[in-house]
Amino acid sequence: MKLTFGRIVTLVVVLGGAAAAVYALRPRPVEVETGVVERAPMRVMVEEDGVTRIRERYIVSAPLAGRLARVSLDPGDEVIAGQTVLATIQPTDPALLDARAQAEAEARVRAAQAAVDRAGAAVDRAVAGVDFAEKDLKRLVEASERLAATPRELETAAFNVTIARQDLRSAEYAREIARFELELAQSALTQARGGGENAAFVIPAPVSGRVLRVMQQSAAVVSAGAPIIEIGDPADLEAVVDVLSVDAVGIRPGDAVVIERWGGGAALRGAVRLVEPAAFTKVSALGVDEQRVNVVIDFLDEPEARIGLGDGFRIEAGIVVWRDDAALVVPDSALFRRGTAWAVFVIQQDHAVLRTVQVGRRNGVQAQVLGGLVEGDRVIVYPGDRVQDGTRVVVRAGRG
């Protein structure tokens, strides 16, 4: 059959229409957002609310029975060790004291002396701990120069030095308190035996700091041991965070802590000092009983970095339980379950390819890749129902 010009035009129009129909009926590529598998720093944190508290606080009690004069100090007032008068007591007439009262005064002296001895031994142990920690840090610094120590080992050794020095300060504080209590007990015993004048008994501040609470401000008759005033150093803070017991299992002393939303500008640095060995039951906001464990955190920044932060203030703490400075990571939003395994969609030649992956740690933003992906793979994040294995995709403008 001879093709005329008209037939050729008709054939071209028919074929063009068929091609246009095929193109129009062809599924359009699905717009997607993407992420990249890469080497990046990654950390996993246990995040909980907590409160601050003064590390060392001391409740001054009446060393003997008598009439307490009105306390002139108020919460927040500064006190200086050995100079500021906290309270004044007019002792009961020794003639009115019986043998039992004198025996109690003698027992308090013996107990105070034993406390001084224990505090002295604690200071000796703390001094030895500081010496050991400093030598260990020096050894690791020298080893790191020969590439024989890891950065993690250096950080742990530096933390141990910090904790050892804080323990020494706490032990010295306890020794000063014990000596103060011994002096008060000895003075009270002298009064009880009638060996001194029946003059007013002055109680000086045992340590420098500020008044935290005044338990008995008005004049009153008090018995021996009655609490009068509480003092402490607001600059010497620690934080207490209660975490779920299942999370506490993975927390270790020395773990880094990021303290945020405390009311200041920049986040503060901290470190776990103690994970308490006993849990307690706490009812959650949903009414569910939870087993919680207290974690005690030391502040690593200087007090000048947390001006305004006081006793009992709320903070939010993130305890770093795992980290890797060069982990192979994938966006957590790219993962989804396929049966019992984790899977992602990898983009290959503009098509979504289903791939099963092995995942390690997750932190809600990143997931550690143990297998199934390599660095540089581009994956689809937030894949919808329209994305299936083999689906043609196009990266959404301005995303990925």
XYZ file of C-alpha atoms in Angstrom:
400
model
C 0.000 0.000 0.000
C 1.347 3.315 -1.040
C 1.712 5.819 1.796
C 0.463 9.185 0.892
C 1.330 12.362 2.706
C -2.074 12.415 4.322
C -1.737 8.880 5.613
C 1.694 9.664 7.057
C 0.310 12.668 8.919
C -2.575 10.579 10.221
C -0.192 7.841 11.400
C 2.037 10.350 13.162
C -0.946 11.906 14.910
C -2.235 8.493 16.025
C 1.161 7.375 17.335
C 1.700 10.713 19.080
C -1.700 10.474 20.711
C -0.965 6.941 21.856
C 2.376 8.028 23.307
C 0.739 10.948 25.067
C -1.917 8.643 26.497
C 0.715 6.213 27.754
C 2.675 9.055 29.325
C -0.449 10.527 30.911
C -1.495 7.173 32.357
C 1.992 6.417 33.647
C 2.193 6.743 37.481
C 3.811 9.988 38.481
C 6.850 9.834 40.738
C 6.144 10.267 44.451
C 7.673 13.314 46.088
C 9.826 12.341 49.070
C 12.214 13.812 51.606
C 15.588 12.183 52.030
C 18.454 11.807 54.430
C 21.985 10.487 54.120
C 23.773 7.656 55.887
C 26.920 9.248 57.309
C 29.596 9.162 59.962
C 28.658 11.595 62.726
C 28.830 12.067 66.499
C 25.991 10.290 68.274
C 24.937 10.040 71.895
C 22.118 8.372 73.782
C 20.765 10.151 76.847
C 18.377 9.431 79.699
C 16.418 12.664 80.109
C 14.498 13.456 83.300
C 13.558 16.371 85.539
C 15.394 16.910 88.809
C 16.032 19.379 91.599
C 19.127 21.007 93.019
C 20.190 20.733 96.622
C 23.005 22.048 98.748
C 25.607 19.338 99.114
C 26.469 19.943 102.761
C 23.839 21.391 105.080
C 23.972 21.591 108.844
C 21.152 21.857 111.375
C 22.298 23.632 114.532
C 20.574 22.193 117.592
C 20.440 23.263 121.212
C 23.366 21.627 123.040
C 21.601 21.923 126.405
C 18.211 22.718 127.857
C 17.342 26.329 128.602
C 15.583 29.421 127.374
C 16.376 30.337 123.774
C 16.566 34.054 123.016
C 14.878 35.247 119.832
C 16.962 34.377 116.763
C 17.757 37.542 114.807
C 18.839 35.821 111.594
C 16.581 35.255 108.580
C 16.849 32.866 105.614
C 19.455 34.175 103.180
C 21.571 35.954 105.792
C 25.302 35.318 105.491
C 27.125 33.671 108.390
C 30.866 33.423 109.046
C 32.399 30.460 110.837
C 33.268 31.257 114.444
C 32.096 34.878 114.198
C 28.356 35.005 113.550
C 26.208 34.228 116.599
C 23.421 31.891 115.569
C 21.600 31.584 118.875
C 21.878 32.356 122.580
C 20.531 30.058 125.301
C 20.136 30.814 128.991
C 20.854 27.411 130.554
C 18.652 25.803 133.148
C 20.023 26.187 136.678
C 22.508 23.314 137.148
C 21.085 22.753 140.623
C 17.822 21.707 138.971
C 19.501 19.155 136.723
C 19.426 15.545 137.838
C 22.027 12.823 137.394
C 20.275 11.633 134.254
C 20.757 15.000 132.529
C 24.448 14.985 133.436
C 24.800 11.438 132.127
C 23.181 12.474 128.849
C 25.613 15.391 128.551
C 28.545 13.043 129.153
C 27.199 10.635 126.518
C 26.941 13.467 123.992
C 30.586 14.356 124.639
C 31.671 10.770 124.044
C 29.580 10.559 120.877
C 30.983 13.859 119.637
C 34.550 12.683 120.289
C 33.874 9.488 118.346
C 32.467 11.565 115.482
C 35.650 13.658 115.447
C 37.747 10.493 115.253
C 35.641 9.103 112.397
C 35.781 12.410 110.545
C 39.559 12.501 110.890
C 39.832 9.005 109.433
C 37.530 10.020 106.571
C 39.778 12.983 105.791
C 42.821 10.699 105.717
C 41.044 8.365 103.278
C 39.986 11.305 101.118
C 43.551 12.651 101.003
C 44.780 9.235 99.891
C 42.013 9.119 97.275
C 43.040 12.483 95.834
C 46.684 11.427 95.711
C 45.820 8.176 93.905
C 43.482 9.886 91.422
C 46.029 12.584 90.576
C 48.790 10.006 90.031
C 46.473 7.938 87.826
C 45.596 11.000 85.742
C 49.277 11.914 85.368
C 50.050 8.365 84.241
C 47.288 8.419 81.619
C 48.336 11.844 80.326
C 51.840 10.498 79.765
C 50.379 7.375 78.144
C 48.199 9.462 75.824
C 51.313 11.191 74.509
C 52.419 7.740 73.350
C 48.887 7.036 72.029
C 48.515 4.360 74.708
C 45.416 5.867 76.345
C 42.028 6.704 74.859
C 40.242 10.053 75.282
C 37.557 8.229 77.249
C 40.143 6.952 79.735
C 41.510 10.476 80.140
C 38.034 11.891 80.755
C 37.323 9.208 83.350
C 40.611 9.890 85.142
C 39.971 13.650 85.173
C 36.493 13.028 86.542
C 37.926 10.790 89.269
C 40.252 13.623 90.321
C 37.311 16.042 90.505
C 35.240 13.632 92.567
C 38.162 12.824 94.875
C 38.722 16.513 95.573
C 35.032 17.032 96.258
C 35.056 14.057 98.614
C 38.014 15.622 100.416
C 36.152 18.921 100.810
C 33.124 17.060 102.149
C 35.289 15.124 104.598
C 36.974 18.308 105.814
C 33.563 19.941 106.206
C 32.338 16.978 108.246
C 35.449 17.160 110.431
C 34.868 20.855 111.156
C 31.260 20.121 112.078
C 32.331 17.252 114.330
C 34.867 19.456 116.128
C 32.231 22.151 116.571
C 29.764 19.665 118.053
C 32.449 18.354 120.407
C 33.146 21.867 121.692
C 29.441 22.491 122.254
C 29.005 19.153 123.992
C 31.969 19.826 126.293
C 30.621 23.283 127.159
C 27.183 21.829 127.821
C 28.705 19.186 130.102
C 30.515 21.884 132.061
C 27.205 23.690 132.520
C 25.442 20.470 133.536
C 28.040 19.756 136.207
C 27.734 23.270 137.546
C 31.379 23.901 136.832
C 30.789 27.200 135.051
C 28.889 30.379 135.562
C 25.197 30.283 134.785
C 25.758 32.723 131.900
C 24.140 32.805 128.488
C 25.368 30.016 126.196
C 26.370 31.434 122.794
C 26.243 29.204 119.697
C 28.537 30.479 116.889
C 28.308 29.447 113.234
C 30.235 26.187 112.719
C 30.874 26.916 109.011
C 30.582 29.838 106.628
C 27.569 30.021 104.365
C 24.014 31.293 104.491
C 20.952 30.652 106.596
C 18.643 28.207 104.842
C 15.881 27.839 107.427
C 15.075 29.053 110.920
C 13.140 26.367 112.796
C 12.738 28.275 116.064
C 12.911 32.041 115.676
C 10.831 33.178 118.640
C 12.081 33.040 122.213
C 11.139 29.745 123.836
C 12.204 27.124 126.339
C 14.011 24.374 124.434
C 15.297 20.964 125.360
C 18.723 19.606 124.487
C 18.828 18.541 120.844
C 15.991 20.804 119.664
C 16.693 22.076 116.098
C 17.129 25.844 115.858
C 18.597 26.884 112.515
C 19.878 25.311 109.281
C 22.870 26.684 107.386
C 24.777 25.752 104.238
C 26.698 27.112 101.257
C 24.348 27.836 98.305
C 27.320 27.834 95.920
C 28.057 24.185 96.760
C 25.222 22.586 94.808
C 24.460 19.154 93.459
C 21.432 17.855 91.569
C 19.210 14.854 92.211
C 17.325 13.256 89.324
C 15.031 10.258 89.686
C 15.094 7.918 86.681
C 13.294 4.697 85.849
C 15.035 1.680 87.327
C 15.406 0.136 83.849
C 17.339 3.252 82.787
C 19.377 3.374 85.997
C 20.917 -0.005 85.150
C 22.840 1.611 82.283
C 24.030 4.678 84.219
C 27.535 4.687 85.696
C 29.417 7.145 87.940
C 31.349 9.495 85.693
C 28.756 9.614 82.912
C 28.518 13.098 81.411
C 25.373 15.132 82.076
C 23.889 18.069 80.166
C 21.798 20.326 82.438
C 19.276 22.506 80.622
C 16.214 24.668 81.295
C 17.490 25.724 84.701
C 16.607 29.364 84.138
C 19.920 30.569 82.770
C 21.240 30.914 79.258
C 23.739 28.212 78.339
C 23.477 24.573 79.325
C 25.572 23.459 82.297
C 27.966 20.527 82.453
C 27.692 17.840 85.076
C 28.763 14.301 85.892
C 27.099 11.414 87.687
C 28.569 10.931 91.153
C 26.242 8.303 92.576
C 23.472 5.969 91.472
C 21.622 5.077 94.650
C 21.409 1.301 95.188
C 17.750 1.259 96.282
C 14.688 2.168 94.210
C 11.375 3.600 95.371
C 7.836 3.585 94.005
C 6.477 6.747 92.422
C 3.066 7.271 90.841
C 3.324 8.803 87.361
C 1.059 11.515 85.969
C -0.965 8.731 84.326
C -1.491 6.989 87.649
C 0.967 4.171 86.944
C 3.305 2.898 89.656
C 6.927 3.279 88.566
C 10.134 2.095 90.165
C 12.502 5.044 90.349
C 16.140 5.466 91.373
C 17.832 8.675 92.520
C 20.925 9.730 90.575
C 23.176 12.333 92.224
C 24.902 14.736 89.827
C 27.853 17.058 90.431
C 28.098 20.411 88.655
C 31.370 20.769 86.741
C 31.030 24.458 85.853
C 32.190 27.161 88.231
C 29.523 28.786 90.457
C 29.800 31.957 88.348
C 28.252 30.047 85.425
C 25.061 29.291 87.394
C 24.403 32.523 89.258
C 20.866 32.561 90.619
C 20.538 28.783 90.835
C 19.684 27.878 94.409
C 18.555 25.063 96.663
C 15.495 23.101 95.502
C 15.419 24.626 91.993
C 14.049 22.595 89.072
C 16.391 21.475 86.294
C 16.259 19.129 83.305
C 19.145 16.702 83.011
C 20.280 14.548 80.117
C 22.562 11.733 81.275
C 24.802 10.482 78.461
C 24.808 6.683 78.759
C 26.455 5.997 75.379
C 28.275 7.976 72.731
C 30.382 7.516 69.617
C 32.177 10.396 67.936
C 32.172 8.668 64.536
C 29.173 6.369 64.440
C 27.578 5.254 61.170
C 24.112 6.764 61.534
C 20.862 6.956 59.625
C 17.976 9.350 60.344
C 15.674 7.622 62.815
C 12.672 8.831 60.809
C 13.755 6.626 57.888
C 13.253 3.417 59.863
C 10.086 1.344 59.893
C 9.184 -2.169 60.914
C 8.892 -4.957 58.367
C 7.920 -8.035 60.278
C 10.375 -8.347 63.143
C 13.171 -6.480 61.355
C 13.971 -2.839 60.685
C 13.890 -1.604 57.102
C 14.447 1.551 55.031
C 13.878 2.691 51.476
C 17.127 3.481 49.666
C 16.963 5.638 46.533
C 18.636 3.985 43.550
C 18.221 5.427 40.040
C 15.169 7.444 41.097
C 13.424 4.387 42.537
C 12.731 3.346 46.125
C 14.468 0.084 46.961
C 13.438 -1.773 50.117
C 16.358 -2.813 52.277
C 16.532 -4.584 55.637
C 19.005 -3.053 58.102
C 20.569 -3.951 61.424
C 20.178 -1.168 63.988
C 22.057 -0.572 67.235
C 21.490 2.414 69.525
C 18.725 4.943 68.892
C 18.152 8.393 70.355
C 14.999 9.540 68.589
C 16.918 11.537 65.979
C 19.637 9.141 64.853
C 19.997 5.381 64.723
C 23.282 3.513 64.771
C 23.747 1.340 61.676
C 25.290 -2.071 62.283
C 24.615 -3.524 58.840
C 22.614 -3.209 55.624
C 23.693 0.329 54.711
C 26.939 2.018 53.765
C 28.132 5.573 54.131
C 26.654 7.806 51.439
C 23.417 5.876 50.917
C 20.433 8.198 50.448
C 17.315 7.042 52.263
C 13.708 8.227 52.340
C 12.577 9.790 55.613
C 8.955 9.637 56.746
C 7.975 7.202 53.946
C 4.211 7.175 53.369
C 1.846 4.483 52.100
C 2.466 5.557 48.503
C 6.105 4.524 48.696
C 6.627 0.837 47.952
C 9.535 -1.258 46.752
C 10.248 -0.086 43.200
C 8.185 3.114 43.378
C 9.514 5.925 41.224
C 10.366 8.888 43.443
C 11.523 12.462 43.145
C 13.115 14.510 45.892
C 10.841 17.302 47.055
C 12.186 20.715 46.157
C 14.233 22.237 48.967
C 14.329 18.949 50.919
C 16.950 16.253 51.140
